[in-house]
């Protein structure tokens, strides 16, 4: 009998009951704007910022409208001006080069290795071309952060981390998001906490965060924040920083707070499912699994593998055959951008030089989401289907 999987790859878990109740309270109060608070009330948004900062171990946190907004605000706060070049990963998602383009800057792409991390040799070679690196921990893969920081420090490169897929992850015990000068998180539905849309920006640098706070549209109400720099810091920047509104509201903050409290358990649940798929596809002919270094604590909310040097037609065949059996795979190598997937050379507003080594990797990247609505048994079944179909196509069956 041919096994079929019937789960839904875009079905996330419900919002925790506690979050639903908190959201109802916010709606009953009528006070949804973050600065609309009653006498003596902190407000859900400021509390979210304080709790996330404490949880991560960082001084400052600002909640904003999206992960992409957080990245744009970080670039503006750092003083990236129109025409400036900003280094970033060739393997990432469209909002990353998009955030760079949104401030009029020019993305310069750095290659990707077979481990799906930024190519540090390529970074070292290009490091003198920019003052800022927007480092995307794409699909949750952390590069050797020690070596990356050594390269960046030697070249006076400031680092913004894109932690859209690494909330909860760490390198050598130090959380992703604490390595660079600033870090950006997304709370969009498919990330590690879900408020539909939303973002969090963190840093230990008071001046950068004061600028980002004013940028986000704090009017002059920054005194109502609980994880913002001291008022003196704002005095230095408040007349020179434009308002580019992108605030978070109490409704989203209220549903995020209980999810953050539960983050560690969620990460464990993801990793159990990730390992089940990863071990299940071991020793599949023609399939390369992604090496995860010992120093990396990852959060397996999605999984990737490589079909290296495969013909395009055969890759399509694998995806079609798995699709028929209910397993939704995405291919990052296609010429045409499809849904969430696109290649660096499809972002034509940012001209790039060809990178043959990276192109070889990108051409073979297959990606699959692992929503927590899947059971471990579901994940074992998915792995059996992938293994069978990749083997069959590889062996020409
Ligand atoms: C989702 C995502 C973002 C930005 O998130 P939005 O909240 O959708 O703007 C940034 N980088 C990566 C890699 C992402 O997947």
Coordinates of C-alpha atoms and ligand atoms in Angstrom, one line a residue:
X1 CA 0.0 0.0 0.0
X2 CA 1.3 3.5 -0.9
X3 CA 1.3 5.7 2.2
X4 CA -0.2 9.2 1.8
X5 CA 0.2 12.1 4.2
X6 CA -2.9 14.2 4.8
X7 CA -1.7 17.0 7.1
X8 CA -1.6 20.6 6.2
X9 CA 1.8 22.3 5.9
X10 CA 0.4 25.8 6.5
X11 CA -1.7 25.0 9.6
X12 CA -0.2 26.4 12.7
X13 CA -1.3 25.8 16.3
X14 CA -4.1 27.9 17.8
X15 CA -3.2 30.9 20.0
X16 CA -2.9 29.8 23.6
X17 CA -6.1 30.3 25.6
X18 CA -4.3 32.8 27.8
X19 CA -3.5 34.9 24.8
X20 CA -7.1 34.8 23.5
X21 CA -8.3 35.9 26.9
X22 CA -5.8 38.7 27.0
X23 CA -6.7 39.8 23.5
X24 CA -10.4 39.9 24.5
X25 CA -9.5 42.1 27.5
X26 CA -7.6 44.5 25.2
X27 CA -10.6 44.7 22.9
X28 CA -13.0 45.3 25.8
X29 CA -10.8 48.1 27.0
X30 CA -10.9 49.9 23.6
X31 CA -7.2 50.8 24.2
X32 CA -5.4 49.1 21.3
X33 CA -2.8 51.7 20.4
X34 CA 0.4 51.1 22.3
X35 CA 0.5 54.6 23.9
X36 CA -3.2 54.4 24.9
X37 CA -2.8 53.2 28.5
X38 CA -4.9 53.9 31.6
X39 CA -3.4 55.5 34.7
X40 CA -0.9 53.2 36.2
X41 CA -1.1 50.7 33.4
X42 CA 2.0 49.6 31.5
X43 CA 0.2 48.2 28.5
X44 CA 0.7 44.9 26.7
X45 CA 3.2 46.2 24.2
X46 CA 5.7 47.7 26.7
X47 CA 5.4 44.5 28.8
X48 CA 6.1 42.4 25.7
X49 CA 9.3 44.4 25.1
X50 CA 10.4 44.1 28.7
X51 CA 9.7 40.4 28.8
X52 CA 11.4 39.6 25.5
X53 CA 14.5 41.7 26.5
X54 CA 14.8 39.8 29.9
X55 CA 14.2 36.4 28.3
X56 CA 16.9 37.0 25.6
X57 CA 19.3 38.8 28.0
X58 CA 19.5 42.1 26.2
X59 CA 19.0 45.7 27.5
X60 CA 16.6 47.1 24.9
X61 CA 13.7 45.9 22.9
X62 CA 11.3 47.6 20.5
X63 CA 8.1 45.9 19.2
X64 CA 7.2 46.9 15.6
X65 CA 4.8 46.2 12.8
X66 CA 6.9 43.4 11.0
X67 CA 10.3 41.8 10.8
X68 CA 11.0 43.7 7.6
X69 CA 10.1 46.9 9.3
X70 CA 12.6 46.1 12.2
X71 CA 15.3 45.5 9.6
X72 CA 14.6 48.8 7.8
X73 CA 14.6 50.7 11.2
X74 CA 17.9 49.0 12.2
X75 CA 19.5 50.2 8.9
X76 CA 18.2 53.7 9.3
X77 CA 19.2 53.8 13.0
X78 CA 22.8 52.9 11.9
X79 CA 22.8 55.7 9.5
X80 CA 22.8 53.7 6.3
X81 CA 22.2 56.3 3.6
X82 CA 20.8 56.0 0.0
X83 CA 23.4 54.5 -2.3
X84 CA 25.4 52.8 0.5
X85 CA 26.3 49.2 -0.1
X86 CA 25.1 46.6 2.5
X87 CA 26.4 43.1 2.6
X88 CA 23.8 40.3 2.9
X89 CA 23.2 36.6 2.3
X90 CA 22.6 35.4 -1.3
X91 CA 20.4 32.7 0.3
X92 CA 17.6 34.5 2.2
X93 CA 14.1 35.6 1.8
X94 CA 12.9 38.6 -0.2
X95 CA 12.2 40.9 2.8
X96 CA 15.9 41.0 3.6
X97 CA 17.2 42.6 0.3
X98 CA 13.9 44.5 0.4
X99 CA 14.6 46.1 3.7
X100 CA 18.0 47.2 2.3
X101 CA 16.4 48.6 -0.8
X102 CA 13.7 50.4 1.3
X103 CA 16.4 52.8 2.7
X104 CA 17.8 53.3 -0.8
X105 CA 20.8 51.2 -0.1
X106 CA 22.2 48.5 -2.4
X107 CA 22.4 44.9 -1.4
X108 CA 25.7 43.1 -2.1
X109 CA 25.2 39.4 -1.9
X110 CA 27.6 37.0 -0.1
X111 CA 27.6 33.3 -1.1
X112 CA 26.2 30.3 0.6
X113 CA 27.9 27.0 1.6
X114 CA 26.6 23.4 1.4
X115 CA 25.8 23.8 5.1
X116 CA 23.4 26.6 4.0
X117 CA 25.2 29.3 5.9
X118 CA 26.9 32.4 4.7
X119 CA 30.3 31.6 3.0
X120 CA 32.8 33.2 5.4
X121 CA 35.6 33.2 2.8
X122 CA 33.4 35.1 0.4
X123 CA 32.4 37.5 3.3
X124 CA 36.1 38.1 4.0
X125 CA 36.7 38.8 0.4
X126 CA 33.9 41.4 0.2
X127 CA 34.1 42.8 3.6
X128 CA 35.8 46.1 2.5
X129 CA 32.8 46.9 0.2
X130 CA 30.4 48.0 3.0
X131 CA 30.1 49.2 6.6
X132 CA 27.1 47.0 7.5
X133 CA 26.4 43.3 7.2
X134 CA 22.7 42.3 7.3
X135 CA 23.3 38.7 8.4
X136 CA 20.3 36.5 7.7
X137 CA 20.3 33.2 9.7
X138 CA 18.2 31.8 6.9
X139 CA 16.1 28.8 7.7
X140 CA 17.7 28.8 11.1
X141 CA 21.2 27.8 10.1
X142 CA 23.9 29.6 12.2
X143 CA 27.3 30.0 10.7
X144 CA 30.5 29.9 12.8
X145 CA 29.6 33.1 14.7
X146 CA 33.0 33.3 16.3
X147 CA 34.8 33.4 12.9
X148 CA 32.1 35.7 11.5
X149 CA 32.6 38.3 14.3
X150 CA 36.4 38.1 13.9
X151 CA 36.0 39.0 10.2
X152 CA 33.5 41.8 10.9
X153 CA 35.6 43.3 13.7
X154 CA 38.7 43.2 11.6
X155 CA 36.9 45.1 8.8
X156 CA 34.8 47.5 10.9
X157 CA 31.7 45.9 9.7
X158 CA 28.7 46.4 11.9
X159 CA 26.3 43.5 12.0
X160 CA 22.5 43.4 12.0
X161 CA 21.2 39.9 12.7
X162 CA 18.1 38.7 10.9
X163 CA 16.7 36.2 13.5
X164 CA 13.4 35.5 11.8
X165 CA 14.2 31.8 12.0
X166 CA 16.4 31.7 15.0
X167 CA 14.3 32.9 17.9
X168 CA 15.3 30.4 20.6
X169 CA 18.6 29.3 18.9
X170 CA 22.2 29.9 20.0
X171 CA 25.8 29.4 19.0
X172 CA 28.1 28.0 21.7
X173 CA 25.4 28.8 24.2
X174 CA 25.2 32.5 23.3
X175 CA 21.7 33.3 21.8
X176 CA 21.4 34.3 18.2
X177 CA 20.5 38.0 18.3
X178 CA 23.2 38.9 20.9
X179 CA 26.2 38.7 18.5
X180 CA 25.7 41.7 16.3
X181 CA 24.9 45.4 17.0
X182 CA 21.2 44.9 16.5
X183 CA 18.9 42.0 15.8
X184 CA 15.5 41.6 14.2
X185 CA 12.8 39.1 14.8
X186 CA 9.5 38.4 13.0
X187 CA 6.3 37.4 14.6
X188 CA 4.6 36.7 11.3
X189 CA 2.4 33.5 11.4
X190 CA 5.1 31.1 10.1
X191 CA 7.9 32.1 12.5
X192 CA 8.4 30.9 16.1
X193 CA 5.7 33.0 17.7
X194 CA 2.6 34.1 15.8
X195 CA 0.7 37.4 15.8
X196 CA -0.1 37.4 12.1
X197 CA 2.3 40.2 11.5
X198 CA 4.8 41.8 13.8
X199 CA 8.5 42.3 14.6
X200 CA 10.9 42.8 17.5
X201 CA 14.1 44.8 17.4
X202 CA 16.8 44.4 20.1
X203 CA 20.2 45.9 20.9
X204 CA 22.4 46.8 23.8
X205 CA 23.3 50.1 22.1
X206 CA 21.3 53.0 23.7
X207 CA 21.7 55.5 20.9
X208 CA 20.8 53.0 18.1
X209 CA 17.7 52.0 20.1
X210 CA 16.7 55.6 20.9
X211 CA 16.8 56.3 17.2
X212 CA 14.9 53.2 16.3
X213 CA 12.2 54.0 18.9
X214 CA 11.7 57.5 17.5
X215 CA 11.7 56.1 14.0
X216 CA 9.0 53.6 14.9
X217 CA 6.6 56.4 15.7
X218 CA 6.9 56.9 19.4
X219 CA 6.0 60.6 19.1
X220 CA 7.6 61.9 22.3
X221 CA 6.0 59.2 24.4
X222 CA 9.2 57.0 24.7
X223 CA 8.9 57.5 28.5
X224 CA 6.1 54.9 28.4
X225 CA 8.5 52.1 27.3
X226 CA 9.9 49.6 29.8
X227 CA 12.9 48.3 27.7
X228 CA 14.1 51.6 26.2
X229 CA 17.2 53.7 26.9
X230 CA 17.2 56.5 29.5
X231 CA 15.5 59.8 28.5
X232 CA 18.9 61.5 28.2
X233 CA 19.8 59.4 25.2
X234 CA 16.6 60.5 23.5
X235 CA 17.5 64.1 24.1
X236 CA 20.5 63.6 21.8
X237 CA 18.5 62.1 18.9
X238 CA 14.9 63.3 19.1
X239 CA 15.3 66.4 16.9
X240 CA 17.2 64.6 14.2
X241 CA 15.2 61.4 13.8
X242 CA 12.2 61.2 11.5
X243 CA 9.0 59.4 12.4
X244 CA 8.5 56.4 10.0
X245 CA 5.5 54.8 11.7
X246 CA 5.6 51.1 12.2
X247 CA 4.5 50.4 15.8
X248 CA 3.1 47.3 17.3
X249 CA -0.3 47.4 19.0
X250 CA -1.6 45.9 22.3
X251 CA -3.7 43.3 20.5
X252 CA -0.7 41.6 18.9
X253 CA 1.4 42.0 22.0
X254 CA -1.2 40.4 24.1
X255 CA -1.3 37.2 22.1
X256 CA 2.5 37.1 21.9
X257 CA 3.3 37.3 25.6
X258 CA 2.0 33.8 26.5
X259 CA 3.7 32.3 23.4
X260 CA 7.1 33.7 24.5
X261 CA 6.7 32.1 27.9
X262 CA 6.2 28.8 26.2
X263 CA 9.0 29.2 23.6
X264 CA 11.5 26.7 25.1
X265 CA 9.0 23.9 25.1
X266 CA 8.0 24.8 21.5
X267 CA 11.6 24.7 20.4
X268 CA 12.0 21.2 21.9
X269 CA 8.8 20.1 20.1
X270 CA 10.2 21.4 16.8
X271 CA 13.5 19.7 17.3
X272 CA 12.0 16.4 18.1
X273 CA 10.1 16.6 14.8
X274 CA 13.1 17.9 12.9
X275 CA 15.3 15.0 14.1
X276 CA 12.6 12.5 13.2
X277 CA 12.5 13.8 9.6
X278 CA 16.3 14.2 9.4
X279 CA 17.1 10.7 10.7
X280 CA 14.3 9.3 8.5
X281 CA 15.9 10.6 5.3
X282 CA 19.4 9.4 6.2
X283 CA 21.1 7.2 3.6
X284 CA 18.8 8.2 0.8
X285 CA 20.7 7.8 -2.5
X286 CA 21.3 11.2 -4.2
X287 CA 20.2 13.2 -1.1
X288 CA 22.6 15.3 1.0
X289 CA 21.5 16.1 4.5
X290 CA 22.6 19.4 6.1
X291 CA 25.4 19.2 8.6
X292 CA 24.5 20.8 11.9
X293 CA 27.7 21.7 13.9
X294 CA 27.9 20.8 17.6
X295 CA 28.2 24.5 18.6
X296 CA 24.8 25.2 17.1
X297 CA 21.6 24.9 19.0
X298 CA 19.0 25.2 16.3
X299 CA 15.2 25.4 16.2
X300 CA 14.0 23.0 13.6
X301 CA 10.9 24.8 12.4
X302 CA 11.7 23.8 8.9
X303 CA 14.1 21.3 7.3
X304 CA 16.3 21.5 4.2
X305 CA 18.2 18.9 2.1
X306 CA 20.2 19.1 -1.1
X307 CA 19.7 17.3 -4.4
X308 CA 23.2 18.4 -5.5
X309 CA 23.9 18.3 -9.3
X310 CA 20.5 16.9 -10.1
X311 CA 18.9 17.7 -13.4
X312 CA 16.1 20.3 -13.1
X313 CA 13.6 17.8 -14.6
X314 CA 14.4 15.2 -11.9
X315 CA 14.0 17.8 -9.1
X316 CA 10.6 18.7 -10.5
X317 CA 9.8 15.0 -10.6
X318 CA 10.7 14.5 -6.9
X319 CA 8.6 17.5 -5.9
X320 CA 5.6 16.4 -8.0
X321 CA 5.8 12.8 -6.7
X322 CA 6.1 13.9 -3.0
X323 CA 3.3 16.4 -3.6
X324 CA 1.0 13.6 -4.9
X325 CA 1.6 11.8 -1.6
X326 CA 0.7 14.9 0.4
X327 CA 4.3 16.1 1.1
X328 CA 4.7 19.7 0.2
X329 CA 8.4 20.5 -0.7
X330 CA 9.7 23.9 -1.9
X331 CA 12.6 24.4 -4.3
X332 CA 14.8 27.4 -3.9
X333 CA 16.6 26.8 -7.2
X334 CA 13.9 27.8 -9.7
X335 CA 14.5 30.7 -12.1
X336 CA 11.1 32.1 -11.5
X337 CA 10.3 33.2 -7.9
X338 CA 7.4 31.1 -6.6
X339 CA 5.5 31.8 -3.4
X340 CA 8.1 32.4 -0.6
X341 CA 11.0 31.2 -2.6
X342 CA 13.3 33.3 -4.8
X343 CA 16.9 33.4 -5.8
X344 CA 19.3 36.4 -5.5
X345 CA 19.3 36.8 -9.2
X346 CA 15.5 37.2 -9.3
X347 CA 15.9 40.5 -7.2
X348 CA 16.7 42.5 -10.3
X349 CA 16.7 45.8 -8.5
X350 CA 19.9 44.6 -6.9
X351 CA 22.3 43.6 -9.7
X352 CA 24.7 40.8 -8.7
X353 CA 27.7 39.0 -10.1
X354 CA 27.2 35.3 -10.7
X355 CA 28.4 33.0 -7.9
X356 CA 28.9 29.6 -9.4
X357 CA 29.6 27.8 -6.1
X358 CA 26.5 29.2 -4.5
X359 CA 24.4 28.6 -7.6
X360 CA 25.3 24.9 -7.4
X361 CA 24.0 24.8 -3.8
X362 CA 20.9 26.9 -4.4
X363 CA 20.0 24.8 -7.4
X364 CA 19.7 21.8 -5.1
X365 CA 18.0 23.3 -2.0
X366 CA 14.8 21.6 -1.1
X367 CA 12.8 23.0 1.8
X368 CA 10.0 21.8 4.0
X369 CA 8.1 23.5 6.8
X370 CA 7.5 21.6 10.0
X371 CA 4.4 23.0 11.7
X372 CA 3.8 21.9 15.3
X373 CA 0.4 20.6 14.3
X374 CA 2.3 17.6 12.9
X375 CA 2.9 14.7 15.3
X376 CA 6.2 12.9 15.5
X377 CA 4.5 9.9 13.7
X378 CA 3.5 12.3 10.9
X379 CA 7.1 13.3 10.6
X380 CA 8.3 9.7 10.4
X381 CA 5.7 9.1 7.6
X382 CA 6.8 12.3 5.7
X383 CA 10.4 11.1 5.9
X384 CA 9.5 7.6 4.5
X385 CA 7.7 9.3 1.6
X386 CA 10.6 11.6 0.8
X387 CA 13.1 8.7 1.1
X388 CA 11.1 6.5 -1.2
X389 CA 10.4 9.2 -3.9
X390 CA 13.9 10.6 -4.0
X391 CA 15.3 7.1 -4.2
X392 CA 12.9 6.1 -7.0
X393 CA 13.7 9.2 -9.1
X394 CA 17.4 8.9 -8.4
X395 CA 17.5 5.3 -9.5
X396 CA 15.4 6.1 -12.5
X397 CA 12.4 4.0 -11.4
Ligands
LIG1 C1 9.9 36.3 7.5 C2 11.3 36.7 7.3 C3 11.7 38.1 7.5 C4 10.8 39.2 7.7 O1 9.6 39.0 8.2 P1 8.3 39.8 8.0 O2 7.8 39.9 9.4 O3 7.5 39.0 7.1 O4 8.6 41.2 7.4 C5 13.0 38.3 7.4 N1 13.9 37.4 7.1 C6 13.6 36.1 6.9 C7 14.6 35.1 6.5 C8 12.2 35.8 7.0 O5 11.9 34.5 6.7

